[in-house]
Amino acid sequence: MSAPPPPFDPAKPSTPISFPVKTLQDLKSRSYFDSFHFSFNRSSVSLRRNTVALPDRSRLLVCHDMKGGYVDDKWVQGCGNNTGFAIWNWYLMDVFVYFSHSLVTLPPPCWTNTAHRHGVKVLGTFITEWDEGKATCKELLATKESAQMYAERLAELAAALGFDGWLINIENVIDEVQIPNLKTFVSHLTKVMHSSVPGGLVIWYDSVTVKGLLAWQDQLTEMNKPFFDICDGIFMNYTWKEDYPKASAEIAGDRKHDVYMGIDVFGRGTFGGGQWTANVALDLLKRNDVSAAIFAPGWVYETNQPPDYHTAQNKWWSLVEKSWGIVQAYPESLPFYSDFNQGLGSHVSLGGRKLSDAPWYNISCQNLQPLLEFNNSGIMQVTVDGREASYNGGGNVSFRGKLKRGSHFTARLFKPQLQLPASPISISYSVKSDERSVLGILLRFSSSSKETKSLLMAPNESIHRFGDMFLPCLLTSTQTTSDWTVHETNLVPDGHTLTEISALCYRPGDLAEETNTVEYFALLGHISIKCQQKTKLFPPASSWIIEAHNIQFAPGNSGSRTLSCKLEWRLKHPEDSVFTRYNVYAEHLNSSGYRARKVMDEPRSDKVFLGTAHVDAYYVSDLAIGSDVEGVRFVVQTCGEDGSLQELDASPNLLVDAERFLSKLCCCGLV
């Protein structure tokens, strides 16, 4: 029997993970900041400008609570389970809470990155429960000063890791004499969050009362309102009755939108039953003009709802959309780019060329998601499908179905409110399809005088058939070596507002020769909209400092070895540019590989795509290298917001000389 693995030591180098803070002592000592994993857990995507302040309307909060938290999402650099849990319906929500039953639940950066990208705030959870929680609270609330100190520690963590605030969940009895200090804790945390994080948010969970009793109120009452009054909102327990939302709204007055009525998707005593009837509660809350807090939408995933996770997930969230409506508009600024990556897939591609055919999961990689309308019985099935070929990353939008003679099909992709500049812009998209399936992009605009117009981007030889429906747009089309076609055009939008981006499916050729129906299949690989003005160049390799730390070699099979190390890079003048994504590669070099040549020159069989980093560091874990390999060159490719990539031969790179390193260790008697 093999020995059990050693206990996790956060101070020692290892594959980066996200983990909670489990004790007050760890929170007080700030030990998290000394962890090897701290630098990897910082989110890199800032909240969109127009979502820093919550809107004055009914809002939707989603509380994650999936299998206790820290499952596949704990692997900061991703893992190989492409069937892991994900959310892609961000356009329906305002706030996302990452929840577990540890004392201080820190959201894995993947959730913060993708939620911020879509305009959604992210909260961690501070929770105390049962007898252990009572003892914790006794220490936490021993004095006014201790309450303030622990509040400051929580605010410091949120600011350092880049998320937006806290859900405070005290689910144990509190000595009534300590209630004043509990109020101090909540009010001071709210104050410090507001000053340290733009749009900082603290929400109180309806559990303990101002008498110190664990007594869920299910509505706003004199027993919980004093906590509501000193923070940014209250998350009501989910066993409320039909008249509670209206009564709570009346008590809250001008702050009725800060009342989030809970809905348990598992249906445990929740109004309307949750599960496939969660929309019943949402409808009622919408009518009463209060906010909603959906708890545990992972129910769809955890209970294996048929026919499959993606279909069931889309169906469930379509009920939310029908009840609540779309609350996020994006894109909101240029450049806009999406390759429809959901943060998981069966391969990784670059320009249509497959870099890796290994399954993967990394929610940080999720691009802006299309607002696809769930359609389980229509003429065309429109889905994001990570199994099909991809142009970039591991995603696409797949169109499958049948088209009647002379008909076309339109599918909503995005609903922006994007004020376009008066200067020229460039629009491009990529398609892979059979000869009988053509895919165009339909753009809808409005002017300052409220006039609307539609512009169709489609291959030039067949665009005439829609001349009486949409304004035509001539394209430049380029065929790639991987059977993807990239279409591009330039426009002068003259200050118009872009209000919708849709896909239009149709057949080319002579209508008289067509059969009644025809099979249709096409993949949309990406959409890009950017200003034509000259973009800022990527900093050359000489502008970067790249280093390897914690280098470790270990013996492998048949004379091979494994290499682990932490790569770190930074710009010599960091004020020049800010990047939030990097592709990391490795080249295995033997003696002939040291000759001068371009990095990653084709053709080579020894290059390896390692993964994607969203901070300026990447941990290489147990990279297998052959017995004849004398060194490994690591290449860090910078990625632009517009989907552009730095040329590999101009990217920062670092050579780790295996032979020299091992010889040095031998001389020191370490191997």
XYZ file of C-alpha atoms in Angstrom:
671
model
C 0.000 0.000 0.000
C 1.394 3.383 -0.977
C 1.999 5.977 1.702
C -0.621 8.713 2.064
C 0.337 12.074 0.585
C 1.885 14.568 3.016
C -0.457 17.158 4.511
C -0.885 20.339 2.502
C 1.721 22.945 3.397
C 0.742 26.329 1.916
C 4.308 27.625 2.325
C 5.885 24.986 0.066
C 5.957 25.231 -3.761
C 3.278 23.101 -5.408
C 0.653 23.322 -8.130
C -1.252 26.536 -7.275
C -4.619 26.093 -5.596
C -7.282 28.235 -3.989
C -8.113 27.510 -0.373
C -10.015 29.137 2.494
C -8.791 30.633 5.750
C -10.024 28.237 8.420
C -9.165 29.864 11.759
C -9.231 33.269 13.366
C -5.550 32.841 14.189
C -4.688 32.472 10.494
C -6.828 35.502 9.707
C -5.230 37.564 12.445
C -1.643 36.571 11.598
C -2.119 37.302 7.871
C -0.503 33.926 7.150
C -2.327 33.716 3.822
C -0.051 36.408 2.409
C 2.985 34.251 3.195
C 1.559 31.330 1.235
C 3.290 30.178 -1.939
C -0.157 30.300 -3.563
C -1.046 33.909 -2.728
C 0.399 35.515 -5.868
C -1.461 33.030 -8.079
C -4.826 33.741 -6.444
C -5.013 37.413 -7.345
C -7.695 38.144 -9.929
C -6.459 40.201 -12.860
C -9.716 41.387 -14.466
C -11.185 44.579 -13.033
C -14.902 45.149 -12.719
C -16.380 46.916 -15.739
C -16.680 50.657 -15.259
C -20.452 50.954 -15.422
C -21.053 48.146 -12.901
C -18.987 49.480 -9.987
C -22.180 50.943 -8.498
C -25.178 48.609 -8.269
C -28.166 49.776 -10.344
C -31.279 51.099 -8.620
C -33.594 48.269 -9.672
C -34.423 44.727 -8.637
C -31.165 42.778 -8.705
C -30.215 39.138 -8.981
C -27.632 37.660 -6.611
C -26.390 34.116 -7.215
C -24.840 32.142 -4.353
C -22.640 29.410 -5.814
C -22.616 26.670 -3.076
C -21.506 23.754 -5.276
C -20.477 20.557 -3.469
C -18.951 22.500 -0.604
C -16.740 24.629 -2.841
C -13.130 24.306 -3.981
C -13.689 21.420 -6.381
C -12.288 21.672 -9.938
C -12.214 25.455 -9.598
C -9.551 25.297 -6.877
C -6.867 24.571 -9.492
C -5.828 28.128 -10.321
C -4.089 27.163 -13.592
C -6.869 24.771 -14.530
C -7.266 21.002 -14.493
C -8.191 18.243 -16.921
C -11.870 17.759 -16.023
C -13.739 19.369 -18.897
C -17.010 18.177 -17.363
C -16.541 20.433 -14.312
C -19.141 22.922 -13.090
C -19.310 26.278 -14.840
C -21.683 29.212 -15.230
C -22.009 31.164 -18.468
C -25.307 33.049 -17.986
C -23.708 36.109 -16.382
C -25.935 38.529 -18.298
C -28.780 37.583 -15.932
C -27.096 38.514 -12.627
C -25.569 41.395 -10.687
C -23.748 39.734 -7.778
C -22.045 36.336 -7.423
C -21.211 34.891 -3.991
C -18.657 32.100 -3.615
C -19.780 29.967 -0.692
C -18.319 27.190 1.439
C -18.576 26.205 5.081
C -15.046 27.311 5.988
C -14.617 30.378 8.192
C -13.295 32.661 5.439
C -14.200 31.557 1.920
C -11.939 33.250 -0.623
C -13.320 33.086 -4.181
C -10.992 31.242 -6.578
C -9.719 33.856 -9.047
C -11.333 32.089 -11.995
C -14.789 33.154 -10.783
C -13.719 36.733 -10.111
C -12.017 37.049 -13.505
C -14.956 35.854 -15.565
C -17.633 37.526 -13.425
C -15.826 40.889 -13.632
C -15.424 40.435 -17.381
C -19.224 40.218 -17.581
C -19.905 43.085 -15.137
C -20.835 40.971 -12.091
C -19.545 41.665 -8.565
C -17.993 38.817 -6.565
C -18.255 38.293 -2.809
C -16.492 35.898 -0.485
C -18.226 34.420 2.560
C -17.488 34.828 6.267
C -19.412 32.138 8.125
C -19.600 30.830 11.683
C -21.752 27.831 12.586
C -22.886 25.785 15.587
C -20.818 25.394 18.770
C -17.500 25.999 17.011
C -18.949 29.150 15.493
C -20.147 30.367 18.875
C -16.632 30.005 20.288
C -15.194 31.785 17.235
C -17.618 34.669 17.647
C -16.793 34.957 21.340
C -13.150 35.569 20.393
C -13.980 37.725 17.377
C -16.299 39.953 19.389
C -14.338 40.011 22.650
C -13.790 43.751 22.318
C -14.699 46.560 19.984
C -11.047 46.653 18.911
C -10.956 42.934 18.036
C -14.141 43.273 15.985
C -12.604 46.143 14.032
C -9.282 44.344 13.571
C -10.873 41.232 12.075
C -13.055 43.397 9.821
C -9.899 45.088 8.546
C -8.268 41.713 7.886
C -11.238 40.671 5.734
C -11.204 43.941 3.798
C -7.466 43.568 3.247
C -7.946 40.097 1.737
C -10.666 41.297 -0.635
C -8.573 44.251 -1.809
C -5.423 42.153 -2.261
C -7.141 39.332 -4.160
C -9.335 41.624 -6.266
C -12.878 40.622 -5.311
C -15.605 42.993 -4.193
C -16.801 42.198 -0.687
C -18.388 39.782 1.731
C -21.512 37.869 2.637
C -21.622 37.721 6.456
C -23.356 34.556 7.692
C -23.495 34.159 11.489
C -25.394 30.908 12.057
C -24.948 30.398 15.768
C -26.179 31.952 18.998
C -24.386 35.137 20.100
C -24.187 36.309 23.695
C -26.477 39.324 23.772
C -23.794 41.346 25.530
C -21.647 40.974 22.383
C -24.290 42.229 19.943
C -22.896 45.802 20.047
C -19.507 44.444 18.981
C -21.166 42.383 16.235
C -22.715 45.593 14.933
C -19.285 47.211 15.121
C -17.825 44.329 13.103
C -20.455 44.680 10.363
C -20.422 48.475 10.197
C -16.623 48.732 10.283
C -16.246 46.061 7.601
C -18.712 47.973 5.426
C -16.848 51.235 5.986
C -13.422 49.767 5.252
C -14.662 47.865 2.182
C -16.130 51.073 0.776
C -12.852 52.903 1.228
C -10.513 50.143 0.011
C -12.428 48.618 -2.938
C -14.372 50.677 -5.526
C -17.978 49.556 -5.218
C -17.169 47.409 -2.163
C -20.184 45.468 -0.922
C -21.150 43.827 2.396
C -24.365 41.791 2.667
C -25.807 40.373 5.890
C -27.469 36.946 5.947
C -30.790 36.669 7.788
C -29.858 34.333 10.638
C -28.933 35.645 14.088
C -31.092 38.426 15.521
C -30.250 41.544 17.519
C -31.159 39.506 20.610
C -28.400 37.034 19.737
C -30.831 34.243 18.864
C -30.401 32.007 15.830
C -33.861 32.707 14.464
C -34.305 33.113 10.706
C -36.879 35.828 10.052
C -37.491 35.207 6.314
C -38.379 38.880 5.965
C -37.196 42.287 7.118
C -38.201 42.799 10.767
C -37.097 44.749 13.811
C -35.026 41.674 14.718
C -32.697 41.887 11.687
C -33.162 45.410 10.336
C -30.465 46.906 12.620
C -27.884 44.824 10.722
C -29.440 45.769 7.370
C -29.164 49.441 8.346
C -25.363 49.300 8.748
C -24.377 47.381 5.604
C -25.253 47.228 1.910
C -28.016 44.635 1.910
C -29.625 41.570 3.464
C -29.882 38.038 2.061
C -33.182 36.653 3.384
C -33.509 33.017 4.352
C -35.442 31.114 1.687
C -38.489 29.840 3.650
C -40.450 33.068 3.229
C -44.200 33.301 2.579
C -46.046 34.955 -0.274
C -46.685 38.258 1.492
C -43.155 38.647 2.949
C -41.520 40.369 -0.071
C -44.116 43.147 -0.111
C -43.895 43.625 3.650
C -40.084 43.724 3.495
C -40.158 46.274 0.673
C -42.405 48.550 2.729
C -40.077 48.376 5.736
C -36.951 48.902 3.589
C -38.448 51.969 1.886
C -35.922 53.562 -0.479
C -33.617 50.568 0.071
C -36.059 47.884 -1.081
C -33.637 46.801 -3.834
C -31.076 45.981 -1.117
C -33.415 43.233 0.134
C -32.434 39.929 -1.532
C -35.117 37.266 -0.965
C -33.564 33.799 -0.947
C -34.555 31.016 -3.350
C -33.069 27.572 -2.707
C -32.764 25.803 -6.055
C -32.794 22.427 -4.271
C -36.287 23.403 -3.104
C -35.813 22.850 0.625
C -38.866 24.709 1.925
C -38.425 27.497 -0.583
C -41.373 29.447 -1.971
C -42.473 27.981 -5.309
C -40.528 24.759 -4.816
C -37.221 25.712 -6.463
C -35.775 23.294 -9.021
C -37.664 23.613 -12.329
C -40.201 25.996 -10.747
C -37.708 28.474 -9.254
C -39.179 31.023 -11.654
C -42.410 31.050 -9.597
C -40.571 32.811 -6.766
C -38.725 35.070 -9.202
C -41.998 36.207 -10.771
C -43.384 37.169 -7.370
C -40.243 39.038 -6.346
C -40.198 40.921 -9.634
C -43.801 42.029 -9.095
C -42.939 43.271 -5.607
C -39.868 45.148 -6.870
C -37.357 43.570 -4.493
C -34.177 41.676 -5.295
C -33.608 37.919 -5.474
C -30.847 35.668 -4.129
C -30.610 32.329 -5.912
C -28.915 29.739 -3.707
C -27.149 26.661 -5.152
C -27.810 26.768 -8.916
C -25.333 23.878 -9.033
C -28.426 21.720 -8.371
C -28.628 21.172 -12.120
C -25.075 19.801 -12.112
C -25.126 17.939 -8.793
C -28.346 16.050 -9.559
C -27.423 15.190 -13.171
C -30.525 16.744 -14.680
C -31.305 15.167 -18.087
C -30.540 14.975 -20.893
C -27.052 16.384 -20.219
C -25.511 19.171 -18.152
C -25.154 21.805 -20.886
C -28.703 21.358 -22.162
C -30.218 21.288 -18.683
C -28.183 24.302 -17.577
C -29.315 26.349 -20.572
C -32.929 25.292 -20.025
C -32.876 26.214 -16.319
C -31.325 29.640 -16.864
C -33.778 30.313 -19.708
C -36.524 30.196 -17.053
C -34.616 32.837 -15.087
C -34.300 35.009 -18.190
C -37.988 34.704 -19.003
C -38.917 35.731 -15.468
C -36.234 38.286 -14.607
C -34.927 39.586 -17.925
C -31.445 40.491 -19.119
C -29.647 42.802 -16.678
C -26.171 43.111 -18.231
C -25.414 44.743 -21.590
C -22.141 43.869 -23.263
C -19.877 44.566 -24.989
C -19.740 48.059 -23.525
C -16.440 49.276 -24.995
C -13.886 48.601 -27.719
C -11.987 46.503 -28.400
C -14.553 43.709 -28.245
C -13.454 40.148 -28.767
C -14.980 36.754 -28.036
C -14.112 33.256 -29.186
C -17.042 31.911 -27.109
C -14.766 30.013 -24.772
C -16.770 28.742 -21.768
C -13.704 28.007 -19.683
C -13.641 24.299 -20.477
C -13.155 22.176 -23.574
C -11.701 19.129 -25.267
C -8.831 20.887 -27.047
C -7.009 24.212 -27.414
C -6.617 25.918 -30.802
C -4.824 28.984 -32.069
C -5.835 30.473 -35.412
C -7.602 27.216 -36.228
C -4.491 25.132 -35.517
C -4.842 22.653 -32.664
C -2.236 23.211 -29.938
C -3.501 20.508 -27.600
C -6.111 17.762 -27.725
C -6.187 17.271 -23.952
C -9.424 18.053 -22.052
C -9.180 21.100 -19.821
C -11.055 23.285 -17.327
C -10.106 26.869 -16.440
C -12.992 29.292 -15.881
C -10.579 32.260 -16.005
C -10.337 31.652 -19.760
C -14.052 32.211 -20.285
C -14.678 34.963 -22.843
C -17.721 37.205 -23.049
C -20.549 34.708 -23.475
C -23.251 34.966 -26.135
C -26.818 35.498 -24.993
C -28.151 32.439 -26.815
C -31.879 31.819 -26.585
C -32.674 28.304 -25.406
C -34.420 26.450 -28.228
C -34.916 22.727 -27.844
C -37.347 22.108 -30.668
C -36.756 24.748 -33.336
C -35.391 24.364 -36.848
C -31.869 25.231 -35.715
C -29.967 24.109 -32.623
C -27.605 26.879 -31.536
C -25.139 25.963 -28.796
C -21.674 26.681 -27.523
C -19.964 23.360 -28.082
C -16.413 22.784 -26.834
C -16.227 19.396 -28.596
C -16.392 20.847 -32.098
C -13.436 22.504 -33.823
C -12.389 25.909 -32.499
C -10.675 28.858 -34.128
C -9.123 30.150 -30.893
C -9.201 28.594 -27.453
C -11.668 25.754 -27.060
C -15.082 27.213 -27.855
C -17.365 28.082 -30.756
C -21.017 28.614 -31.536
C -22.443 25.619 -33.386
C -25.439 25.905 -35.751
C -27.141 22.618 -36.716
C -30.526 22.044 -38.289
C -32.580 22.222 -41.473
C -33.515 25.252 -43.530
C -36.556 25.402 -45.783
C -36.163 26.610 -49.325
C -35.617 30.359 -49.493
C -35.615 30.823 -45.730
C -33.002 32.066 -43.329
C -32.499 31.816 -39.587
C -31.327 34.521 -37.178
C -29.822 33.843 -33.754
C -29.140 36.452 -31.079
C -25.511 36.577 -29.944
C -25.005 39.805 -27.979
C -27.171 42.717 -26.777
C -24.781 45.653 -26.342
C -25.434 49.326 -25.817
C -22.135 50.305 -27.390
C -21.616 53.897 -28.459
C -19.292 53.592 -31.445
C -16.716 56.230 -32.376
C -16.949 58.412 -35.451
C -13.589 57.030 -36.614
C -13.239 53.812 -38.655
C -13.604 50.428 -36.961
C -12.644 46.930 -38.079
C -14.990 43.957 -37.674
C -13.999 40.343 -38.260
C -15.391 36.867 -37.658
C -14.370 33.306 -38.503
C -16.514 30.469 -39.885
C -16.088 26.789 -40.595
C -18.938 25.201 -42.562
C -19.908 22.915 -45.403
C -20.404 24.313 -48.896
C -24.178 24.546 -48.538
C -24.156 26.478 -45.248
C -23.336 30.181 -45.134
C -23.092 32.240 -41.970
C -23.270 36.018 -41.829
C -23.193 38.522 -38.980
C -26.106 40.922 -38.607
C -25.441 44.199 -36.784
C -28.247 46.467 -35.601
C -27.624 50.143 -34.920
C -29.544 53.126 -33.596
C -28.750 56.800 -34.088
C -29.167 59.767 -31.775
C -32.466 60.465 -33.545
C -33.644 56.910 -32.685
C -33.434 55.766 -36.286
C -32.475 52.114 -36.629
C -30.690 50.237 -39.355
C -29.336 46.738 -39.880
C -26.078 45.850 -41.574
C -25.350 42.374 -42.883
C -21.793 41.084 -43.068
C -21.863 38.080 -45.392
C -19.857 36.599 -48.284
C -20.156 38.923 -51.254
C -21.360 36.393 -53.861
C -24.706 35.805 -52.153
C -25.415 38.948 -50.173
C -27.661 40.338 -52.922
C -30.518 38.066 -51.837
C -30.967 40.170 -48.687
C -30.595 43.534 -50.404
C -34.176 44.576 -49.625
C -33.897 43.543 -45.958
C -30.513 44.723 -44.694
C -27.818 47.098 -45.789
C -25.063 45.064 -47.467
C -21.489 45.162 -46.257
C -18.626 44.075 -48.506
C -16.091 41.731 -46.955
C -12.528 40.655 -47.389
C -12.370 36.894 -46.864
C -9.275 34.829 -46.113
C -9.130 31.031 -46.135
C -6.857 29.518 -43.498
C -4.938 26.254 -43.758
C -7.318 24.702 -41.223
C -10.516 25.251 -43.286
C -11.593 28.279 -41.301
C -12.567 31.381 -43.270
C -11.933 34.771 -41.689
C -14.227 37.560 -42.917
C -13.340 41.193 -42.277
C -14.670 44.627 -43.101
C -14.072 48.253 -42.174
C -16.838 50.689 -41.244
C -17.243 54.316 -40.276
C -20.130 54.066 -37.784
C -20.440 57.851 -37.438
C -21.337 57.777 -33.776
C -24.123 55.187 -34.010
C -24.929 52.877 -31.086
C -24.569 49.142 -31.657
C -27.617 47.464 -30.067
C -27.499 43.849 -31.256
C -25.117 41.325 -32.790
C -26.757 38.286 -34.376
C -25.817 35.389 -36.632
C -27.705 34.849 -39.895
C -27.793 31.352 -41.448
C -28.768 30.749 -45.084
C -28.067 28.766 -48.261
C -26.129 30.057 -51.275
C -26.991 29.274 -54.888
C -30.085 29.303 -57.094
C -33.305 29.010 -55.112
C -35.039 27.270 -58.018
C -32.629 24.343 -57.766
C -32.942 23.857 -54.027
C -34.802 21.006 -52.411
C -37.556 21.750 -49.941
C -35.257 21.455 -46.908
C -31.537 21.207 -46.543
C -29.185 20.156 -43.750
C -27.295 23.088 -42.294
C -24.081 23.051 -40.256
C -21.695 25.906 -39.447
C -19.332 26.912 -36.666
C -18.716 30.510 -35.635
C -15.176 30.762 -34.269
C -14.844 34.356 -33.085
C -16.092 37.929 -33.427
C -13.846 40.972 -33.102
C -14.648 44.701 -33.234
C -11.853 47.209 -32.743
C -10.824 50.705 -33.720
C -8.730 50.962 -36.872
C -6.343 53.379 -35.250
C -2.897 51.892 -34.848
C -2.904 49.672 -31.797
C -0.153 49.747 -29.230
C 2.542 47.224 -30.024
C 3.399 44.424 -27.666
C 6.531 45.190 -25.649
C 9.473 43.278 -27.201
C 11.202 40.457 -25.368
C 13.941 42.862 -24.265
C 11.354 44.862 -22.283
C 10.707 41.956 -19.948
C 12.482 40.364 -17.028
C 11.704 36.653 -16.779
C 13.011 34.398 -14.046
C 12.668 30.809 -12.803
C 12.506 30.051 -9.094
C 12.042 26.925 -6.975
C 13.650 24.760 -9.671
C 13.366 21.052 -8.927
C 14.375 18.039 -11.014
C 13.187 14.550 -10.106
C 13.904 11.160 -11.704
C 11.282 9.771 -14.073
C 10.837 6.613 -16.120
C 13.481 5.113 -18.441
C 16.116 7.697 -17.631
C 13.775 10.658 -18.080
C 13.326 13.431 -15.543
C 10.612 15.811 -14.432
C 11.061 19.538 -13.976
C 9.070 21.781 -11.646
C 9.635 25.516 -11.259
C 7.899 28.839 -10.774
C 8.178 31.209 -13.727
C 7.791 34.914 -13.005
C 7.939 37.820 -15.426
C 7.529 41.563 -15.292
C 8.021 44.571 -17.500
C 11.076 46.704 -16.805
C 8.748 49.694 -17.055
C 5.383 48.315 -15.862
C 3.550 51.570 -16.458
C 3.846 50.939 -20.201
C 1.262 48.152 -20.481
C -1.135 46.001 -18.482
C -1.970 42.468 -19.595
C -4.306 39.932 -18.004
C -3.515 36.802 -20.003
C -0.445 34.901 -21.181
C 0.093 31.605 -23.016
C 3.010 29.576 -21.673
C 5.023 27.138 -23.822
C 8.060 24.925 -23.344
C 10.696 23.747 -25.846
C 12.823 20.727 -25.071
C 16.314 21.309 -26.400
C 19.106 18.852 -27.032
C 22.597 19.899 -28.113
C 21.420 20.842 -31.609
C 18.630 22.936 -30.164
C 20.989 25.591 -28.860
C 21.783 26.919 -32.322
C 20.473 30.372 -33.159
C 16.968 30.216 -34.589
C 13.530 31.633 -34.130
C 11.707 30.463 -31.040
C 9.181 27.707 -31.774
C 10.194 27.637 -35.431
C 8.060 25.244 -37.493
C 8.174 22.378 -37.980
C 9.161 20.962 -34.586
C 7.797 18.042 -32.600
C 9.179 18.983 -29.192
C 7.170 22.100 -28.389
C 4.597 21.914 -25.642
C 1.708 24.240 -24.843
C 1.669 24.248 -21.046
C -1.317 26.433 -20.285
C -2.597 29.932 -19.657
C -1.640 32.347 -16.900
C -3.785 35.258 -15.724
C -1.147 36.705 -13.418
C 2.522 37.340 -14.128
C 3.542 33.908 -12.863
C 3.091 30.267 -13.841
C 4.003 27.119 -11.965
C 5.417 24.324 -14.118
C 4.598 21.080 -12.347
C 6.345 17.772 -13.128
C 7.134 18.549 -16.768
C 8.501 15.332 -18.261
C 11.781 15.783 -20.154
C 13.694 13.075 -21.993
C 17.111 11.778 -21.033
C 18.639 13.509 -24.089
C 17.194 16.937 -23.247
C 19.851 19.382 -22.100
C 17.635 22.359 -21.471
C 14.084 23.684 -21.551
C 13.233 27.059 -23.032
C 10.042 28.585 -21.624
C 8.193 31.101 -23.773
C 5.569 33.498 -22.398
C 3.222 34.818 -25.091
C 1.348 38.008 -24.257
C -2.357 38.123 -25.237
C -4.178 41.353 -26.094
C -7.766 42.224 -25.170
C -8.648 42.281 -28.865
C -7.642 38.634 -29.375
C -4.232 39.510 -30.795
C -1.150 37.524 -29.775
C 2.479 38.486 -29.568
C 4.684 36.725 -32.110
C 6.418 33.851 -30.386
C 9.873 34.812 -31.637
C 9.376 38.268 -30.086
C 8.016 36.940 -26.774
C 9.982 36.855 -23.532
C 11.687 33.507 -23.024
C 13.972 31.838 -20.536
C 16.329 28.872 -20.870
C 16.610 26.503 -17.919
C 19.829 24.582 -18.497
C 19.108 21.114 -17.143
C 22.636 19.747 -17.462
C 24.266 22.754 -15.822
C 21.699 22.823 -13.024
C 22.079 19.108 -12.275
C 25.863 19.351 -12.421
C 25.758 22.158 -9.889
C 23.609 20.054 -7.579
C 26.001 17.098 -7.951
C 28.951 19.312 -7.009
C 27.058 20.390 -3.904
C 26.220 16.779 -3.047
C 22.471 17.381 -3.440
C 21.835 14.615 -6.006
